[in-house]
PDB file of C-alpha atoms in Angstrom:
ATOM      1  CA  MET A 106     -22.799 -25.344  -5.626  1.00  0.00           C
ATOM      2  CA  ALA A 107     -19.169 -24.448  -6.283  1.00  0.00           C
ATOM      3  CA  LYS A 108     -16.824 -27.105  -7.679  1.00  0.00           C
ATOM      4  CA  GLY A 109     -13.770 -28.467  -5.922  1.00  0.00           C
ATOM      5  CA  ASN A 110     -13.185 -28.225  -2.185  1.00  0.00           C
ATOM      6  CA  TYR A 111     -15.238 -25.075  -1.737  1.00  0.00           C
ATOM      7  CA  GLU A 112     -18.967 -24.766  -1.070  1.00  0.00           C
ATOM      8  CA  ASP A 113     -21.057 -21.643  -1.214  1.00  0.00           C
ATOM      9  CA  SER A 114     -21.035 -19.914   2.156  1.00  0.00           C
ATOM     10  CA  PRO A 115     -24.030 -18.195   3.807  1.00  0.00           C
ATOM     11  CA  GLU A 116     -23.773 -14.513   4.664  1.00  0.00           C
ATOM     12  CA  MET A 117     -21.689 -13.915   7.753  1.00  0.00           C
ATOM     13  CA  THR A 118     -23.409 -12.830  10.946  1.00  0.00           C
ATOM     14  CA  GLN A 119     -22.043  -9.925  12.977  1.00  0.00           C
ATOM     15  CA  ASP A 120     -20.895 -12.341  15.666  1.00  0.00           C
ATOM     16  CA  GLU A 121     -19.009 -14.372  13.095  1.00  0.00           C
ATOM     17  CA  ILE A 122     -17.357 -11.244  11.691  1.00  0.00           C
ATOM     18  CA  ASP A 123     -16.293 -10.121  15.185  1.00  0.00           C
ATOM     19  CA  ARG A 124     -14.926 -13.554  16.054  1.00  0.00           C
ATOM     20  CA  PHE A 125     -13.074 -13.869  12.770  1.00  0.00           C
ATOM     21  CA  VAL A 126     -11.462 -10.428  12.952  1.00  0.00           C
ATOM     22  CA  ALA A 127     -10.477 -10.967  16.586  1.00  0.00           C
ATOM     23  CA  TYR A 128      -8.826 -14.289  15.735  1.00  0.00           C
ATOM     24  CA  MET A 129      -6.945 -12.815  12.766  1.00  0.00           C
ATOM     25  CA  ASN A 130      -5.697  -9.915  14.915  1.00  0.00           C
ATOM     26  CA  SER A 131      -4.393 -12.381  17.467  1.00  0.00           C
ATOM     27  CA  GLY A 132      -1.760 -13.521  14.970  1.00  0.00           C
ATOM     28  CA  GLU A 133      -2.576 -17.178  15.662  1.00  0.00           C
ATOM     29  CA  GLU A 134      -2.130 -19.722  12.879  1.00  0.00           C
ATOM     30  CA  VAL A 135      -5.260 -20.497  10.861  1.00  0.00           C
ATOM     31  CA  ILE A 136      -5.544 -24.263  10.472  1.00  0.00           C
ATOM     32  CA  ALA A 137      -6.824 -25.380   7.068  1.00  0.00           C
ATOM     33  CA  GLY A 138     -10.336 -26.721   7.312  1.00  0.00           C
ATOM     34  CA  SER A 139     -10.992 -25.129  10.734  1.00  0.00           C
ATOM     35  CA  ASP A 140     -14.000 -22.994  11.655  1.00  0.00           C
ATOM     36  CA  VAL A 141     -11.875 -19.875  11.232  1.00  0.00           C
ATOM     37  CA  HIS A 142     -10.814 -21.043   7.770  1.00  0.00           C
ATOM     38  CA  ARG A 143     -14.479 -21.524   6.890  1.00  0.00           C
ATOM     39  CA  LEU A 144     -15.190 -17.941   8.001  1.00  0.00           C
ATOM     40  CA  MET A 145     -12.271 -16.757   5.870  1.00  0.00           C
ATOM     41  CA  THR A 146     -13.959 -18.313   2.816  1.00  0.00           C
ATOM     42  CA  ALA A 147     -17.264 -16.679   3.713  1.00  0.00           C
ATOM     43  CA  ALA A 148     -15.488 -13.301   4.039  1.00  0.00           C
ATOM     44  CA  SER A 149     -13.909 -13.812   0.610  1.00  0.00           C
ATOM     45  CA  GLU A 150     -17.311 -14.500  -0.957  1.00  0.00           C
ATOM     46  CA  ARG A 151     -18.778 -11.405   0.659  1.00  0.00           C
ATOM     47  CA  ALA A 152     -15.869  -9.254  -0.575  1.00  0.00           C
ATOM     48  CA  MET A 153     -16.102 -10.650  -4.108  1.00  0.00           C
ATOM     49  CA  ARG A 154     -19.814  -9.879  -4.254  1.00  0.00           C
ATOM     50  CA  ILE A 155     -19.310  -6.253  -3.292  1.00  0.00           C
ATOM     51  CA  THR A 156     -16.169  -5.558  -5.355  1.00  0.00           C
ATOM     52  CA  SER A 157     -17.484  -7.332  -8.451  1.00  0.00           C
ATOM     53  CA  ARG A 158     -20.508  -5.017  -8.332  1.00  0.00           C
ATOM     54  CA  MET A 159     -18.336  -1.957  -7.647  1.00  0.00           C
ATOM     55  CA  ASN A 160     -15.919  -2.758 -10.494  1.00  0.00           C
ATOM     56  CA  ALA A 161     -18.503  -3.835 -13.096  1.00  0.00           C
ATOM     57  CA  GLN A 162     -19.993  -0.426 -13.751  1.00  0.00           C
ATOM     58  CA  PHE A 163     -18.669   2.900 -12.589  1.00  0.00           C
ATOM     59  CA  ASP A 164     -21.342   5.437 -11.706  1.00  0.00           C
ATOM     60  CA  SER A 165     -19.610   8.080  -9.546  1.00  0.00           C
ATOM     61  CA  LEU A 166     -16.859   8.479  -6.989  1.00  0.00           C
ATOM     62  CA  SER A 167     -19.519   9.002  -4.333  1.00  0.00           C
ATOM     63  CA  ASP A 168     -21.145   5.676  -5.325  1.00  0.00           C
ATOM     64  CA  THR A 169     -17.729   4.010  -5.138  1.00  0.00           C
ATOM     65  CA  ARG A 170     -17.264   5.510  -1.666  1.00  0.00           C
ATOM     66  CA  ALA A 171     -20.658   4.127  -0.526  1.00  0.00           C
ATOM     67  CA  GLN A 172     -19.733   0.656  -1.716  1.00  0.00           C
ATOM     68  CA  LEU A 173     -16.367   0.834   0.091  1.00  0.00           C
ATOM     69  CA  GLU A 174     -18.216   1.733   3.271  1.00  0.00           C
ATOM     70  CA  GLU A 175     -20.317  -1.367   2.794  1.00  0.00           C
ATOM     71  CA  LEU A 176     -17.220  -3.446   2.148  1.00  0.00           C
ATOM     72  CA  TRP A 177     -15.180  -2.106   5.087  1.00  0.00           C
ATOM     73  CA  ARG A 178     -18.232  -1.772   7.402  1.00  0.00           C
ATOM     74  CA  CYS A 179     -17.439   1.788   8.468  1.00  0.00           C
ATOM     75  CA  GLU A 180     -17.986   5.411   7.557  1.00  0.00           C
ATOM     76  CA  LEU A 181     -14.869   6.438   5.638  1.00  0.00           C
ATOM     77  CA  PRO A 182     -12.774   9.271   6.997  1.00  0.00           C
ATOM     78  CA  GLU A 183     -12.853  12.705   5.305  1.00  0.00           C
ATOM     79  CA  GLY A 184     -11.170  12.866   1.892  1.00  0.00           C
ATOM     80  CA  VAL A 185     -10.650   9.145   1.331  1.00  0.00           C
ATOM     81  CA  GLY A 186     -10.700   8.317  -2.369  1.00  0.00           C
ATOM     82  CA  LEU A 187     -10.322   5.190  -4.495  1.00  0.00           C
ATOM     83  CA  PHE A 188     -10.329   4.650  -8.244  1.00  0.00           C
ATOM     84  CA  PRO A 189     -11.653   1.247  -9.257  1.00  0.00           C
ATOM     85  CA  PRO A 190     -11.026  -1.482 -10.132  1.00  0.00           C
ATOM     86  CA  PHE A 191     -10.164  -2.673  -6.649  1.00  0.00           C
ATOM     87  CA  THR A 192     -10.097  -6.178  -5.235  1.00  0.00           C
ATOM     88  CA  THR A 193      -9.797  -7.748  -1.845  1.00  0.00           C
ATOM     89  CA  ASP A 194     -10.255 -11.289  -0.603  1.00  0.00           C
ATOM     90  CA  CYS A 195     -11.554 -10.223   2.806  1.00  0.00           C
ATOM     91  CA  GLY A 196     -12.464  -6.555   3.293  1.00  0.00           C
ATOM     92  CA  LEU A 197     -13.151  -6.841   7.013  1.00  0.00           C
ATOM     93  CA  ASN A 198      -9.840  -5.630   8.432  1.00  0.00           C
ATOM     94  CA  THR A 199      -8.780  -2.485   6.490  1.00  0.00           C
ATOM     95  CA  HIS A 200      -8.402   0.773   8.402  1.00  0.00           C
ATOM     96  CA  LEU A 201      -7.817   4.146   6.710  1.00  0.00           C
ATOM     97  CA  GLY A 202      -6.911   7.615   7.971  1.00  0.00           C
ATOM     98  CA  GLU A 203      -8.111  10.893   6.535  1.00  0.00           C
ATOM     99  CA  GLY A 204      -7.189  11.867   2.978  1.00  0.00           C
ATOM    100  CA  VAL A 205      -5.941   8.472   1.871  1.00  0.00           C
ATOM    101  CA  PHE A 206      -5.952   7.937  -1.917  1.00  0.00           C
ATOM    102  CA  ILE A 207      -5.843   4.468  -3.511  1.00  0.00           C
ATOM    103  CA  ASN A 208      -5.264   4.396  -7.232  1.00  0.00           C
ATOM    104  CA  ALA A 209      -6.727   1.911  -9.757  1.00  0.00           C
ATOM    105  CA  GLY A 210      -5.903  -1.761  -9.839  1.00  0.00           C
ATOM    106  CA  CYS A 211      -4.899  -2.308  -6.195  1.00  0.00           C
ATOM    107  CA  ARG A 212      -5.328  -5.604  -4.426  1.00  0.00           C
ATOM    108  CA  PHE A 213      -5.565  -5.837  -0.630  1.00  0.00           C
ATOM    109  CA  GLN A 214      -5.258  -9.105   1.254  1.00  0.00           C
ATOM    110  CA  ASP A 215      -6.397  -7.665   4.581  1.00  0.00           C
ATOM    111  CA  GLN A 216      -7.179 -10.672   6.763  1.00  0.00           C
ATOM    112  CA  GLY A 217      -4.198  -9.890   9.016  1.00  0.00           C
ATOM    113  CA  GLY A 218      -5.018  -6.180   9.135  1.00  0.00           C
ATOM    114  CA  ILE A 219      -4.083  -3.241   6.842  1.00  0.00           C
ATOM    115  CA  TYR A 220      -3.606   0.118   8.566  1.00  0.00           C
ATOM    116  CA  ILE A 221      -3.026   3.162   6.367  1.00  0.00           C
ATOM    117  CA  GLY A 222      -2.296   6.580   7.897  1.00  0.00           C
ATOM    118  CA  ASP A 223      -3.537  10.046   7.015  1.00  0.00           C
ATOM    119  CA  ARG A 224      -2.850  11.347   3.521  1.00  0.00           C
ATOM    120  CA  ALA A 225      -0.982   8.218   2.372  1.00  0.00           C
ATOM    121  CA  LEU A 226      -0.909   7.623  -1.397  1.00  0.00           C
ATOM    122  CA  ILE A 227      -1.226   4.087  -2.779  1.00  0.00           C
ATOM    123  CA  GLY A 228      -0.205   3.903  -6.468  1.00  0.00           C
ATOM    124  CA  HIS A 229      -1.576   1.873  -9.336  1.00  0.00           C
ATOM    125  CA  ASN A 230      -1.634  -1.896  -9.027  1.00  0.00           C
ATOM    126  CA  CYS A 231      -0.204  -2.075  -5.505  1.00  0.00           C
ATOM    127  CA  VAL A 232      -0.523  -5.395  -3.626  1.00  0.00           C
ATOM    128  CA  ILE A 233      -0.654  -5.370   0.160  1.00  0.00           C
ATOM    129  CA  ALA A 234      -0.504  -8.895   1.654  1.00  0.00           C
ATOM    130  CA  THR A 235      -1.076  -9.905   5.253  1.00  0.00           C
ATOM    131  CA  LEU A 236      -0.979 -13.720   5.046  1.00  0.00           C
ATOM    132  CA  ASN A 237       1.832 -16.252   4.752  1.00  0.00           C
ATOM    133  CA  HIS A 238       1.528 -19.983   4.339  1.00  0.00           C
ATOM    134  CA  ASN A 239       3.213 -22.395   6.762  1.00  0.00           C
ATOM    135  CA  MET A 240       6.685 -23.308   5.499  1.00  0.00           C
ATOM    136  CA  ASP A 241       6.218 -26.962   6.548  1.00  0.00           C
ATOM    137  CA  PRO A 242       4.977 -28.814   3.442  1.00  0.00           C
ATOM    138  CA  ALA A 243       2.736 -30.979   5.618  1.00  0.00           C
ATOM    139  CA  LYS A 244       1.036 -27.822   6.906  1.00  0.00           C
ATOM    140  CA  ARG A 245       1.329 -25.673   3.781  1.00  0.00           C
ATOM    141  CA  ALA A 246      -2.397 -24.929   3.608  1.00  0.00           C
ATOM    142  CA  ASN A 247      -2.318 -23.301   7.077  1.00  0.00           C
ATOM    143  CA  LEU A 248      -2.126 -19.513   7.140  1.00  0.00           C
ATOM    144  CA  LEU A 249      -0.141 -17.073   9.309  1.00  0.00           C
ATOM    145  CA  PRO A 250      -1.631 -13.553   9.582  1.00  0.00           C
ATOM    146  CA  ALA A 251       0.570 -10.464  10.199  1.00  0.00           C
ATOM    147  CA  PRO A 252      -0.570  -6.837   9.842  1.00  0.00           C
ATOM    148  CA  VAL A 253       0.812  -4.183   7.511  1.00  0.00           C
ATOM    149  CA  HIS A 254       1.107  -0.583   8.756  1.00  0.00           C
ATOM    150  CA  ILE A 255       1.602   2.295   6.306  1.00  0.00           C
ATOM    151  CA  GLY A 256       2.379   5.596   7.935  1.00  0.00           C
ATOM    152  CA  SER A 257       0.887   9.018   7.410  1.00  0.00           C
ATOM    153  CA  ASP A 258       2.061  10.850   4.251  1.00  0.00           C
ATOM    154  CA  ALA A 259       3.723   7.716   2.900  1.00  0.00           C
ATOM    155  CA  TRP A 260       3.711   7.146  -0.851  1.00  0.00           C
ATOM    156  CA  LEU A 261       3.723   3.771  -2.565  1.00  0.00           C
ATOM    157  CA  GLY A 262       4.561   3.983  -6.252  1.00  0.00           C
ATOM    158  CA  ALA A 263       2.891   1.858  -8.933  1.00  0.00           C
ATOM    159  CA  ASN A 264       3.228  -1.928  -8.759  1.00  0.00           C
ATOM    160  CA  VAL A 265       4.621  -1.993  -5.230  1.00  0.00           C
ATOM    161  CA  THR A 266       4.162  -5.227  -3.206  1.00  0.00           C
ATOM    162  CA  VAL A 267       4.123  -5.014   0.563  1.00  0.00           C
ATOM    163  CA  LEU A 268       4.562  -8.347   2.391  1.00  0.00           C
ATOM    164  CA  PRO A 269       3.013  -9.404   5.711  1.00  0.00           C
ATOM    165  CA  GLY A 270       4.225  -7.832   8.924  1.00  0.00           C
ATOM    166  CA  VAL A 271       5.850  -4.816   7.335  1.00  0.00           C
ATOM    167  CA  THR A 272       5.631  -1.272   8.748  1.00  0.00           C
ATOM    168  CA  ILE A 273       6.319   1.656   6.407  1.00  0.00           C
ATOM    169  CA  GLY A 274       7.144   4.805   8.356  1.00  0.00           C
ATOM    170  CA  ASP A 275       5.552   8.240   8.139  1.00  0.00           C
ATOM    171  CA  GLY A 276       6.601  10.183   5.035  1.00  0.00           C
ATOM    172  CA  ALA A 277       8.418   7.274   3.425  1.00  0.00           C
ATOM    173  CA  VAL A 278       8.477   6.745  -0.331  1.00  0.00           C
ATOM    174  CA  VAL A 279       8.507   3.279  -1.920  1.00  0.00           C
ATOM    175  CA  ALA A 280       9.696   3.401  -5.561  1.00  0.00           C
ATOM    176  CA  ALA A 281       7.610   1.834  -8.295  1.00  0.00           C
ATOM    177  CA  GLY A 282       7.937  -1.931  -8.658  1.00  0.00           C
ATOM    178  CA  ALA A 283       9.558  -2.479  -5.242  1.00  0.00           C
ATOM    179  CA  VAL A 284       8.868  -5.532  -3.107  1.00  0.00           C
ATOM    180  CA  VAL A 285       8.930  -4.496   0.558  1.00  0.00           C
ATOM    181  CA  THR A 286      10.007  -7.398   2.764  1.00  0.00           C
ATOM    182  CA  LYS A 287      11.048  -5.514   5.913  1.00  0.00           C
ATOM    183  CA  ASP A 288      10.238  -2.312   7.770  1.00  0.00           C
ATOM    184  CA  VAL A 289      10.899   1.049   6.106  1.00  0.00           C
ATOM    185  CA  ALA A 290      12.124   3.936   8.241  1.00  0.00           C
ATOM    186  CA  PRO A 291      10.195   7.214   8.283  1.00  0.00           C
ATOM    187  CA  ASN A 292      11.177   9.854   5.695  1.00  0.00           C
ATOM    188  CA  THR A 293      13.321   7.550   3.532  1.00  0.00           C
ATOM    189  CA  VAL A 294      13.132   6.396  -0.048  1.00  0.00           C
ATOM    190  CA  VAL A 295      13.428   2.669  -0.750  1.00  0.00           C
ATOM    191  CA  GLY A 296      13.316   0.712  -3.986  1.00  0.00           C
ATOM    192  CA  GLY A 297      14.204  -2.591  -5.668  1.00  0.00           C
ATOM    193  CA  VAL A 298      13.554  -6.277  -5.118  1.00  0.00           C
ATOM    194  CA  PRO A 299      13.828  -6.654  -2.207  1.00  0.00           C
ATOM    195  CA  ALA A 300      13.454  -2.977  -1.331  1.00  0.00           C
ATOM    196  CA  LYS A 301      16.587  -1.273   0.063  1.00  0.00           C
ATOM    197  CA  LEU A 302      17.361   2.202   1.229  1.00  0.00           C
ATOM    198  CA  ILE A 303      18.058   4.701  -1.558  1.00  0.00           C
ATOM    199  CA  LYS A 304      18.204   7.907   0.407  1.00  0.00           C
ATOM    200  CA  GLU A 305      16.860   9.816   3.356  1.00  0.00           C
ATOM    201  CA  LEU A 306      14.469  12.724   2.847  1.00  0.00           C
TER     202      LEU A 306
END
């Protein structure tokens, strides 16, 4: 039995996965202690089991691909690649196009939905977040999901952080170390904290 406020969760059923993902995609607030919050914890345990195994011992890129397909519950599109280590605290709401490459050390918080277009490049140690906490201190443990969309042929440099609800347009470049707090137009370069327009391509 885990310590603190968490208890070990049983494996999620397909019905529970479907209900959880549908609720998160609705954008409705997740109330702390609710049934949906319980499912979120179960999803986290499932993701940690798979990614801990994937990251513990590298065998081959094809083996990593197979474990990602287990994590994301889908057949990966052609040419998708990922270098471990990789972590996620959900793993049930990530959607990739063809030819996406995710470099080592990335962390995806995909409860609210992460959508990455064809041939996008995700650099070392990028963080993509799709959850905010309620700003009211009395409700701070509640969660607000919002999806992140990354366009086709976009490139996120190393150590980029993308915050919930952001859309990064097709062909855009996000400079290393940037924190993206608002939408990025297609075919532009942004950088800084918070990220601002540097130039158009």
